[in-house]
Amino acid sequence: MCSSSSSDIKRVVVKVGTNVLTNKDNRILGPVLRELVRQISVLYERDIMVVLVSSGSAIAGKEILGETNINDKSIRRQVYSSIGQPRMMRYYYNLFHDYGMRCAQVLATKRDFDPGVHRENMINCYEGLLSEGVIPIANEDDAVSLTMSMFTDNDELASLVAELLDADRLIILSDTDGLYTGHPDDEDSEKLTEVTTDQRVEQYIQASDKKEGEGRGGMASKLRIAKHTAKKDIPTYIANGKRENVIVDIIDDKEVGTKFIHQ
């Protein structure tokens, strides 16, 4: 089992999902983005660097372009994401600037994580940014990422980044408080506060999972990724991104969300 005090934590990867960043009408929520950046600034003041893996570009692009006549789902995602990426970065740039911080965009495909020159270049880029106190914002390079070069979703990208940088924590922010024994809205459902990598909890997924909007990930993906990352001795959390101070509370080892550890 891997454990450490918050003073030992120096690098954290935070993935924020589409359902956290949007409302029921699939509109980007500015206050949620601001709260996210505020918490990252709190960790920054503690000398804890965060790599942010942010969804939302497809929704942001759709807000600008509106409905399209493109029938192919993959091409439609490419177009929306390509339009939405600059808008999301403008949001983040302005918010980080308000807190006296700098951010940078790092786009990648799955192949960039394969052993070789591309992987080394990625490491060098991240290390360079982190050494300068710049917050990397990672996302899939949707314009060129198709079929074999696609990530399953941003949960997988976040896990790969956490492994790449030997992060101390991976925090996956969703629109639920963690993994439940049933659907989160059912009175009989209980939240699991801690799950070990050898613990069989997959049977709870069908009742609790839900996929909405433009996001590709669901709880089944989050569980798989959380266990995989925890096996790399990176404690991983699934928590509610709309909960106030959720990231800071996790770093302070408060009982928030579901924690996955290797045993």
PDB file of C-alpha atoms in Angstrom:
ATOM      1  CA  MET A   1       0.000   0.000   0.000  1.00  0.00           C
ATOM      2  CA  CYS A   2       1.354   3.414  -0.946  1.00  0.00           C
ATOM      3  CA  SER A   3       0.772   6.327   1.373  1.00  0.00           C
ATOM      4  CA  SER A   4       2.383   9.689   1.997  1.00  0.00           C
ATOM      5  CA  SER A   5       1.652  12.913   3.808  1.00  0.00           C
ATOM      6  CA  SER A   6       0.571  15.983   1.865  1.00  0.00           C
ATOM      7  CA  SER A   7       4.037  17.477   2.435  1.00  0.00           C
ATOM      8  CA  ASP A   8       5.492  14.660   0.303  1.00  0.00           C
ATOM      9  CA  ILE A   9       3.192  15.430  -2.631  1.00  0.00           C
ATOM     10  CA  LYS A  10       4.902  17.430  -5.359  1.00  0.00           C
ATOM     11  CA  ARG A  11       3.100  16.459  -8.581  1.00  0.00           C
ATOM     12  CA  VAL A  12      -0.595  15.896  -9.123  1.00  0.00           C
ATOM     13  CA  VAL A  13      -2.517  15.141 -12.304  1.00  0.00           C
ATOM     14  CA  VAL A  14      -6.120  16.377 -12.261  1.00  0.00           C
ATOM     15  CA  LYS A  15      -8.557  15.285 -14.937  1.00  0.00           C
ATOM     16  CA  VAL A  16     -11.814  17.215 -15.198  1.00  0.00           C
ATOM     17  CA  GLY A  17     -14.650  15.733 -17.250  1.00  0.00           C
ATOM     18  CA  THR A  18     -17.152  17.320 -19.584  1.00  0.00           C
ATOM     19  CA  ASN A  19     -20.049  16.736 -17.188  1.00  0.00           C
ATOM     20  CA  VAL A  20     -18.229  18.769 -14.532  1.00  0.00           C
ATOM     21  CA  LEU A  21     -17.556  21.711 -16.824  1.00  0.00           C
ATOM     22  CA  THR A  22     -21.026  21.963 -18.355  1.00  0.00           C
ATOM     23  CA  ASN A  23     -24.619  22.463 -17.248  1.00  0.00           C
ATOM     24  CA  LYS A  24     -27.719  20.554 -18.322  1.00  0.00           C
ATOM     25  CA  ASP A  25     -27.886  22.629 -21.506  1.00  0.00           C
ATOM     26  CA  ASN A  26     -24.311  21.639 -22.418  1.00  0.00           C
ATOM     27  CA  ARG A  27     -22.921  25.117 -21.800  1.00  0.00           C
ATOM     28  CA  ILE A  28     -19.462  25.715 -20.320  1.00  0.00           C
ATOM     29  CA  LEU A  29     -19.687  26.803 -16.664  1.00  0.00           C
ATOM     30  CA  GLY A  30     -17.330  29.703 -16.003  1.00  0.00           C
ATOM     31  CA  PRO A  31     -17.636  29.547 -12.181  1.00  0.00           C
ATOM     32  CA  VAL A  32     -16.611  25.863 -12.195  1.00  0.00           C
ATOM     33  CA  LEU A  33     -13.515  26.694 -14.247  1.00  0.00           C
ATOM     34  CA  ARG A  34     -12.626  29.509 -11.863  1.00  0.00           C
ATOM     35  CA  GLU A  35     -13.005  27.293  -8.796  1.00  0.00           C
ATOM     36  CA  LEU A  36     -10.836  24.663 -10.458  1.00  0.00           C
ATOM     37  CA  VAL A  37      -8.079  27.197 -11.117  1.00  0.00           C
ATOM     38  CA  ARG A  38      -8.403  28.649  -7.604  1.00  0.00           C
ATOM     39  CA  GLN A  39      -7.710  25.244  -6.088  1.00  0.00           C
ATOM     40  CA  ILE A  40      -4.731  24.689  -8.376  1.00  0.00           C
ATOM     41  CA  SER A  41      -3.386  28.065  -7.206  1.00  0.00           C
ATOM     42  CA  VAL A  42      -3.698  26.913  -3.574  1.00  0.00           C
ATOM     43  CA  LEU A  43      -1.568  23.859  -4.352  1.00  0.00           C
ATOM     44  CA  TYR A  44       0.847  26.030  -6.329  1.00  0.00           C
ATOM     45  CA  GLU A  45       1.438  28.126  -3.225  1.00  0.00           C
ATOM     46  CA  ARG A  46       2.375  24.888  -1.431  1.00  0.00           C
ATOM     47  CA  ASP A  47       4.919  24.049  -4.148  1.00  0.00           C
ATOM     48  CA  ILE A  48       2.658  21.326  -5.548  1.00  0.00           C
ATOM     49  CA  MET A  49       2.569  21.400  -9.336  1.00  0.00           C
ATOM     50  CA  VAL A  50      -0.579  20.301 -11.144  1.00  0.00           C
ATOM     51  CA  VAL A  51      -0.975  18.964 -14.656  1.00  0.00           C
ATOM     52  CA  LEU A  52      -4.560  19.582 -15.755  1.00  0.00           C
ATOM     53  CA  VAL A  53      -6.230  17.219 -18.218  1.00  0.00           C
ATOM     54  CA  SER A  54      -9.310  19.107 -19.326  1.00  0.00           C
ATOM     55  CA  SER A  55     -12.287  17.972 -21.343  1.00  0.00           C
ATOM     56  CA  GLY A  56     -14.841  20.408 -22.733  1.00  0.00           C
ATOM     57  CA  SER A  57     -13.322  21.443 -26.067  1.00  0.00           C
ATOM     58  CA  ALA A  58     -16.019  19.705 -28.138  1.00  0.00           C
ATOM     59  CA  ILE A  59     -18.777  21.424 -26.151  1.00  0.00           C
ATOM     60  CA  ALA A  60     -16.972  24.765 -26.421  1.00  0.00           C
ATOM     61  CA  GLY A  61     -16.677  24.285 -30.170  1.00  0.00           C
ATOM     62  CA  LYS A  62     -20.320  23.382 -30.510  1.00  0.00           C
ATOM     63  CA  GLU A  63     -21.282  26.579 -28.669  1.00  0.00           C
ATOM     64  CA  ILE A  64     -19.464  28.542 -31.370  1.00  0.00           C
ATOM     65  CA  LEU A  65     -20.356  26.551 -34.490  1.00  0.00           C
ATOM     66  CA  GLY A  66     -23.798  25.314 -33.525  1.00  0.00           C
ATOM     67  CA  GLU A  67     -25.345  22.330 -35.262  1.00  0.00           C
ATOM     68  CA  THR A  68     -23.473  21.000 -38.270  1.00  0.00           C
ATOM     69  CA  ASN A  69     -24.296  19.038 -41.412  1.00  0.00           C
ATOM     70  CA  ILE A  70     -21.300  16.746 -40.834  1.00  0.00           C
ATOM     71  CA  ASN A  71     -22.722  13.251 -40.390  1.00  0.00           C
ATOM     72  CA  ASP A  72     -19.508  11.399 -39.595  1.00  0.00           C
ATOM     73  CA  LYS A  73     -19.192  11.356 -35.790  1.00  0.00           C
ATOM     74  CA  SER A  74     -15.381  11.302 -35.781  1.00  0.00           C
ATOM     75  CA  ILE A  75     -15.054  14.220 -38.193  1.00  0.00           C
ATOM     76  CA  ARG A  76     -17.717  16.133 -36.278  1.00  0.00           C
ATOM     77  CA  ARG A  77     -15.720  15.646 -33.053  1.00  0.00           C
ATOM     78  CA  GLN A  78     -12.544  16.777 -34.826  1.00  0.00           C
ATOM     79  CA  VAL A  79     -14.232  19.953 -36.033  1.00  0.00           C
ATOM     80  CA  TYR A  80     -15.901  20.827 -32.721  1.00  0.00           C
ATOM     81  CA  SER A  81     -12.737  20.116 -30.739  1.00  0.00           C
ATOM     82  CA  SER A  82     -10.487  22.050 -33.114  1.00  0.00           C
ATOM     83  CA  ILE A  83     -12.744  25.085 -32.781  1.00  0.00           C
ATOM     84  CA  GLY A  84     -13.229  24.652 -29.054  1.00  0.00           C
ATOM     85  CA  GLN A  85      -9.592  24.150 -28.010  1.00  0.00           C
ATOM     86  CA  PRO A  86      -8.579  27.810 -28.442  1.00  0.00           C
ATOM     87  CA  ARG A  87     -11.682  28.913 -26.575  1.00  0.00           C
ATOM     88  CA  MET A  88     -10.942  26.613 -23.631  1.00  0.00           C
ATOM     89  CA  MET A  89      -7.344  27.798 -23.532  1.00  0.00           C
ATOM     90  CA  ARG A  90      -8.508  31.425 -23.555  1.00  0.00           C
ATOM     91  CA  TYR A  91     -10.693  30.647 -20.545  1.00  0.00           C
ATOM     92  CA  TYR A  92      -7.804  28.999 -18.722  1.00  0.00           C
ATOM     93  CA  TYR A  93      -5.203  31.587 -19.733  1.00  0.00           C
ATOM     94  CA  ASN A  94      -7.314  34.441 -18.358  1.00  0.00           C
ATOM     95  CA  LEU A  95      -8.177  32.587 -15.145  1.00  0.00           C
ATOM     96  CA  PHE A  96      -4.618  31.523 -14.391  1.00  0.00           C
ATOM     97  CA  HIS A  97      -3.477  35.078 -15.171  1.00  0.00           C
ATOM     98  CA  ASP A  98      -5.949  36.359 -12.561  1.00  0.00           C
ATOM     99  CA  TYR A  99      -4.138  34.203  -9.978  1.00  0.00           C
ATOM    100  CA  GLY A 100      -0.685  35.277 -11.129  1.00  0.00           C
ATOM    101  CA  MET A 101       0.040  31.966 -12.851  1.00  0.00           C
ATOM    102  CA  ARG A 102       0.910  30.816 -16.358  1.00  0.00           C
ATOM    103  CA  CYS A 103      -0.408  27.857 -18.322  1.00  0.00           C
ATOM    104  CA  ALA A 104       0.478  26.041 -21.526  1.00  0.00           C
ATOM    105  CA  GLN A 105      -1.295  23.617 -23.832  1.00  0.00           C
ATOM    106  CA  VAL A 106       0.177  20.179 -24.486  1.00  0.00           C
ATOM    107  CA  LEU A 107      -1.609  18.134 -27.170  1.00  0.00           C
ATOM    108  CA  ALA A 108      -0.848  14.459 -27.773  1.00  0.00           C
ATOM    109  CA  THR A 109      -2.017  11.282 -29.433  1.00  0.00           C
ATOM    110  CA  LYS A 110      -1.761   7.826 -27.891  1.00  0.00           C
ATOM    111  CA  ARG A 111       1.239   7.010 -30.058  1.00  0.00           C
ATOM    112  CA  ASP A 112       3.202   9.826 -28.426  1.00  0.00           C
ATOM    113  CA  PHE A 113       3.377   7.715 -25.265  1.00  0.00           C
ATOM    114  CA  ASP A 114       5.002   4.748 -26.988  1.00  0.00           C
ATOM    115  CA  PRO A 115       8.692   4.249 -26.147  1.00  0.00           C
ATOM    116  CA  GLY A 116      10.928   6.316 -28.402  1.00  0.00           C
ATOM    117  CA  VAL A 117      11.691   9.860 -29.461  1.00  0.00           C
ATOM    118  CA  HIS A 118       8.106  11.146 -29.169  1.00  0.00           C
ATOM    119  CA  ARG A 119       7.845   9.975 -25.558  1.00  0.00           C
ATOM    120  CA  GLU A 120      11.197  11.537 -24.668  1.00  0.00           C
ATOM    121  CA  ASN A 121      10.116  14.800 -26.290  1.00  0.00           C
ATOM    122  CA  MET A 122       6.908  14.751 -24.243  1.00  0.00           C
ATOM    123  CA  ILE A 123       8.828  14.203 -21.014  1.00  0.00           C
ATOM    124  CA  ASN A 124      11.210  17.030 -21.866  1.00  0.00           C
ATOM    125  CA  CYS A 125       8.307  19.367 -22.642  1.00  0.00           C
ATOM    126  CA  TYR A 126       6.470  18.621 -19.395  1.00  0.00           C
ATOM    127  CA  GLU A 127       9.638  18.798 -17.309  1.00  0.00           C
ATOM    128  CA  GLY A 128      10.559  22.103 -18.898  1.00  0.00           C
ATOM    129  CA  LEU A 129       7.149  23.617 -18.214  1.00  0.00           C
ATOM    130  CA  LEU A 130       7.005  22.356 -14.635  1.00  0.00           C
ATOM    131  CA  SER A 131      10.523  23.612 -13.909  1.00  0.00           C
ATOM    132  CA  GLU A 132       9.379  27.097 -14.932  1.00  0.00           C
ATOM    133  CA  GLY A 133       6.260  26.943 -12.774  1.00  0.00           C
ATOM    134  CA  VAL A 134       3.940  26.728 -15.777  1.00  0.00           C
ATOM    135  CA  ILE A 135       0.742  24.657 -15.480  1.00  0.00           C
ATOM    136  CA  PRO A 136       0.498  22.201 -18.417  1.00  0.00           C
ATOM    137  CA  ILE A 137      -3.023  21.661 -19.738  1.00  0.00           C
ATOM    138  CA  ALA A 138      -3.109  18.335 -21.546  1.00  0.00           C
ATOM    139  CA  ASN A 139      -5.600  17.200 -24.104  1.00  0.00           C
ATOM    140  CA  GLU A 140      -5.917  14.851 -27.038  1.00  0.00           C
ATOM    141  CA  ASP A 141      -4.836  16.223 -30.400  1.00  0.00           C
ATOM    142  CA  ASP A 142      -8.309  15.658 -31.850  1.00  0.00           C
ATOM    143  CA  ALA A 143      -7.452  17.118 -35.255  1.00  0.00           C
ATOM    144  CA  VAL A 144      -5.120  14.209 -36.074  1.00  0.00           C
ATOM    145  CA  SER A 145      -6.115  11.571 -33.525  1.00  0.00           C
ATOM    146  CA  LEU A 146      -8.191   8.835 -35.125  1.00  0.00           C
ATOM    147  CA  THR A 147      -8.620   5.047 -34.709  1.00  0.00           C
ATOM    148  CA  MET A 148      -5.415   3.510 -33.309  1.00  0.00           C
ATOM    149  CA  SER A 149      -3.956   6.854 -32.228  1.00  0.00           C
ATOM    150  CA  MET A 150      -7.034   7.778 -30.161  1.00  0.00           C
ATOM    151  CA  PHE A 151      -7.214   7.552 -26.395  1.00  0.00           C
ATOM    152  CA  THR A 152     -10.207   5.665 -25.047  1.00  0.00           C
ATOM    153  CA  ASP A 153     -11.050   8.938 -23.317  1.00  0.00           C
ATOM    154  CA  ASN A 154      -9.344  11.642 -21.262  1.00  0.00           C
ATOM    155  CA  ASP A 155      -9.239   9.311 -18.254  1.00  0.00           C
ATOM    156  CA  GLU A 156      -6.727   7.195 -20.163  1.00  0.00           C
ATOM    157  CA  LEU A 157      -4.754  10.286 -21.184  1.00  0.00           C
ATOM    158  CA  ALA A 158      -4.619  11.429 -17.555  1.00  0.00           C
ATOM    159  CA  SER A 159      -3.356   8.027 -16.438  1.00  0.00           C
ATOM    160  CA  LEU A 160      -0.625   8.008 -19.090  1.00  0.00           C
ATOM    161  CA  VAL A 161       0.479  11.509 -18.095  1.00  0.00           C
ATOM    162  CA  ALA A 162       0.552  10.496 -14.425  1.00  0.00           C
ATOM    163  CA  GLU A 163       2.783   7.524 -15.260  1.00  0.00           C
ATOM    164  CA  LEU A 164       4.941   9.614 -17.590  1.00  0.00           C
ATOM    165  CA  LEU A 165       5.691  12.140 -14.843  1.00  0.00           C
ATOM    166  CA  ASP A 166       5.707   9.720 -11.900  1.00  0.00           C
ATOM    167  CA  ALA A 167       2.927  11.761 -10.284  1.00  0.00           C
ATOM    168  CA  ASP A 168       2.115  11.454  -6.598  1.00  0.00           C
ATOM    169  CA  ARG A 169      -1.648  11.528  -7.144  1.00  0.00           C
ATOM    170  CA  LEU A 170      -4.182  11.199  -9.973  1.00  0.00           C
ATOM    171  CA  ILE A 171      -7.526  12.881  -9.340  1.00  0.00           C
ATOM    172  CA  ILE A 172     -10.379  12.121 -11.747  1.00  0.00           C
ATOM    173  CA  LEU A 173     -13.178  14.659 -11.346  1.00  0.00           C
ATOM    174  CA  SER A 174     -16.622  13.522 -12.422  1.00  0.00           C
ATOM    175  CA  ASP A 175     -20.191  14.602 -11.659  1.00  0.00           C
ATOM    176  CA  THR A 176     -20.644  11.948  -8.953  1.00  0.00           C
ATOM    177  CA  ASP A 177     -19.082  11.715  -5.492  1.00  0.00           C
ATOM    178  CA  GLY A 178     -17.244   8.476  -6.299  1.00  0.00           C
ATOM    179  CA  LEU A 179     -17.991   4.801  -6.834  1.00  0.00           C
ATOM    180  CA  TYR A 180     -21.268   3.588  -5.340  1.00  0.00           C
ATOM    181  CA  THR A 181     -22.703   0.138  -4.727  1.00  0.00           C
ATOM    182  CA  GLY A 182     -25.648   1.117  -6.947  1.00  0.00           C
ATOM    183  CA  HIS A 183     -26.969   4.172  -8.720  1.00  0.00           C
ATOM    184  CA  PRO A 184     -25.874   7.262  -6.753  1.00  0.00           C
ATOM    185  CA  ASP A 185     -29.477   8.493  -6.525  1.00  0.00           C
ATOM    186  CA  ASP A 186     -30.757   5.290  -4.890  1.00  0.00           C
ATOM    187  CA  GLU A 187     -31.240   5.469  -1.128  1.00  0.00           C
ATOM    188  CA  ASP A 188     -29.762   1.998  -0.635  1.00  0.00           C
ATOM    189  CA  SER A 189     -26.543   2.855  -2.499  1.00  0.00           C
ATOM    190  CA  GLU A 190     -23.410   3.392  -0.460  1.00  0.00           C
ATOM    191  CA  LYS A 191     -20.288   5.207  -1.537  1.00  0.00           C
ATOM    192  CA  LEU A 192     -17.074   3.217  -1.363  1.00  0.00           C
ATOM    193  CA  THR A 193     -14.466   5.422   0.307  1.00  0.00           C
ATOM    194  CA  GLU A 194     -11.488   3.178  -0.477  1.00  0.00           C
ATOM    195  CA  VAL A 195     -10.941   0.417  -3.020  1.00  0.00           C
ATOM    196  CA  THR A 196      -7.869  -1.775  -3.417  1.00  0.00           C
ATOM    197  CA  THR A 197      -6.660  -2.918  -6.823  1.00  0.00           C
ATOM    198  CA  ASP A 198      -7.550  -6.545  -6.087  1.00  0.00           C
ATOM    199  CA  GLN A 199     -11.036  -5.718  -4.813  1.00  0.00           C
ATOM    200  CA  ARG A 200     -13.891  -6.859  -7.080  1.00  0.00           C
ATOM    201  CA  VAL A 201     -16.232  -3.896  -7.482  1.00  0.00           C
ATOM    202  CA  GLU A 202     -16.988  -4.110 -11.187  1.00  0.00           C
ATOM    203  CA  GLN A 203     -20.472  -5.466 -10.448  1.00  0.00           C
ATOM    204  CA  TYR A 204     -21.506  -2.007  -9.256  1.00  0.00           C
ATOM    205  CA  ILE A 205     -20.779  -0.305 -12.548  1.00  0.00           C
ATOM    206  CA  GLN A 206     -23.917  -1.102 -14.537  1.00  0.00           C
ATOM    207  CA  ALA A 207     -26.158   0.445 -11.919  1.00  0.00           C
ATOM    208  CA  SER A 208     -24.048   3.538 -11.381  1.00  0.00           C
ATOM    209  CA  ASP A 209     -22.727   4.307 -14.844  1.00  0.00           C
ATOM    210  CA  LYS A 210     -24.131   7.004 -17.087  1.00  0.00           C
ATOM    211  CA  LYS A 211     -22.911   8.592 -20.278  1.00  0.00           C
ATOM    212  CA  GLU A 212     -24.236  11.966 -21.323  1.00  0.00           C
ATOM    213  CA  GLY A 213     -23.310  14.875 -23.575  1.00  0.00           C
ATOM    214  CA  GLU A 214     -20.152  14.913 -25.672  1.00  0.00           C
ATOM    215  CA  GLY A 215     -17.924  13.085 -23.196  1.00  0.00           C
ATOM    216  CA  ARG A 216     -16.630   9.601 -24.060  1.00  0.00           C
ATOM    217  CA  GLY A 217     -15.835   8.370 -20.560  1.00  0.00           C
ATOM    218  CA  GLY A 218     -18.111   6.672 -18.049  1.00  0.00           C
ATOM    219  CA  MET A 219     -17.699   5.063 -14.640  1.00  0.00           C
ATOM    220  CA  ALA A 220     -16.579   1.768 -16.185  1.00  0.00           C
ATOM    221  CA  SER A 221     -13.662   3.564 -17.807  1.00  0.00           C
ATOM    222  CA  LYS A 222     -12.882   5.483 -14.631  1.00  0.00           C
ATOM    223  CA  LEU A 223     -12.795   2.302 -12.552  1.00  0.00           C
ATOM    224  CA  ARG A 224     -10.518   0.544 -15.032  1.00  0.00           C
ATOM    225  CA  ILE A 225      -8.169   3.518 -15.243  1.00  0.00           C
ATOM    226  CA  ALA A 226      -8.174   4.098 -11.476  1.00  0.00           C
ATOM    227  CA  LYS A 227      -7.172   0.504 -10.761  1.00  0.00           C
ATOM    228  CA  HIS A 228      -4.547   0.518 -13.500  1.00  0.00           C
ATOM    229  CA  THR A 229      -2.959   3.725 -12.226  1.00  0.00           C
ATOM    230  CA  ALA A 230      -3.105   2.645  -8.583  1.00  0.00           C
ATOM    231  CA  LYS A 231      -1.162  -0.496  -9.534  1.00  0.00           C
ATOM    232  CA  LYS A 232       1.638   1.853 -10.597  1.00  0.00           C
ATOM    233  CA  ASP A 233       1.738   3.044  -6.962  1.00  0.00           C
ATOM    234  CA  ILE A 234      -0.038   6.292  -7.833  1.00  0.00           C
ATOM    235  CA  PRO A 235      -3.024   6.672  -5.463  1.00  0.00           C
ATOM    236  CA  THR A 236      -6.013   7.594  -7.612  1.00  0.00           C
ATOM    237  CA  TYR A 237      -9.276   9.290  -6.716  1.00  0.00           C
ATOM    238  CA  ILE A 238     -12.689   9.547  -8.346  1.00  0.00           C
ATOM    239  CA  ALA A 239     -14.566  12.510  -6.901  1.00  0.00           C
ATOM    240  CA  ASN A 240     -17.193  15.158  -7.622  1.00  0.00           C
ATOM    241  CA  GLY A 241     -15.621  18.069  -9.461  1.00  0.00           C
ATOM    242  CA  LYS A 242     -18.472  20.390  -8.505  1.00  0.00           C
ATOM    243  CA  ARG A 243     -17.857  19.835  -4.794  1.00  0.00           C
ATOM    244  CA  GLU A 244     -16.295  22.895  -3.188  1.00  0.00           C
ATOM    245  CA  ASN A 245     -12.555  22.580  -2.493  1.00  0.00           C
ATOM    246  CA  VAL A 246     -12.521  18.956  -3.644  1.00  0.00           C
ATOM    247  CA  ILE A 247      -8.947  18.919  -4.959  1.00  0.00           C
ATOM    248  CA  VAL A 248      -7.424  20.585  -1.910  1.00  0.00           C
ATOM    249  CA  ASP A 249      -9.402  18.330   0.435  1.00  0.00           C
ATOM    250  CA  ILE A 250      -8.100  15.237  -1.356  1.00  0.00           C
ATOM    251  CA  ILE A 251      -4.515  16.454  -1.063  1.00  0.00           C
ATOM    252  CA  ASP A 252      -5.167  17.124   2.639  1.00  0.00           C
ATOM    253  CA  ASP A 253      -6.237  13.464   2.931  1.00  0.00           C
ATOM    254  CA  LYS A 254      -9.836  14.213   3.859  1.00  0.00           C
ATOM    255  CA  GLU A 255     -12.423  11.519   3.164  1.00  0.00           C
ATOM    256  CA  VAL A 256     -13.537  12.738  -0.245  1.00  0.00           C
ATOM    257  CA  GLY A 257     -14.608  10.617  -3.204  1.00  0.00           C
ATOM    258  CA  THR A 258     -13.334   7.064  -3.705  1.00  0.00           C
ATOM    259  CA  LYS A 259      -9.627   6.401  -3.223  1.00  0.00           C
ATOM    260  CA  PHE A 260      -7.920   3.583  -5.140  1.00  0.00           C
ATOM    261  CA  ILE A 261      -4.708   2.112  -3.718  1.00  0.00           C
ATOM    262  CA  HIS A 262      -2.452  -0.793  -4.608  1.00  0.00           C
ATOM    263  CA  GLN A 263      -2.354  -3.739  -2.216  1.00  0.00           C
TER     264      GLN A 263
END
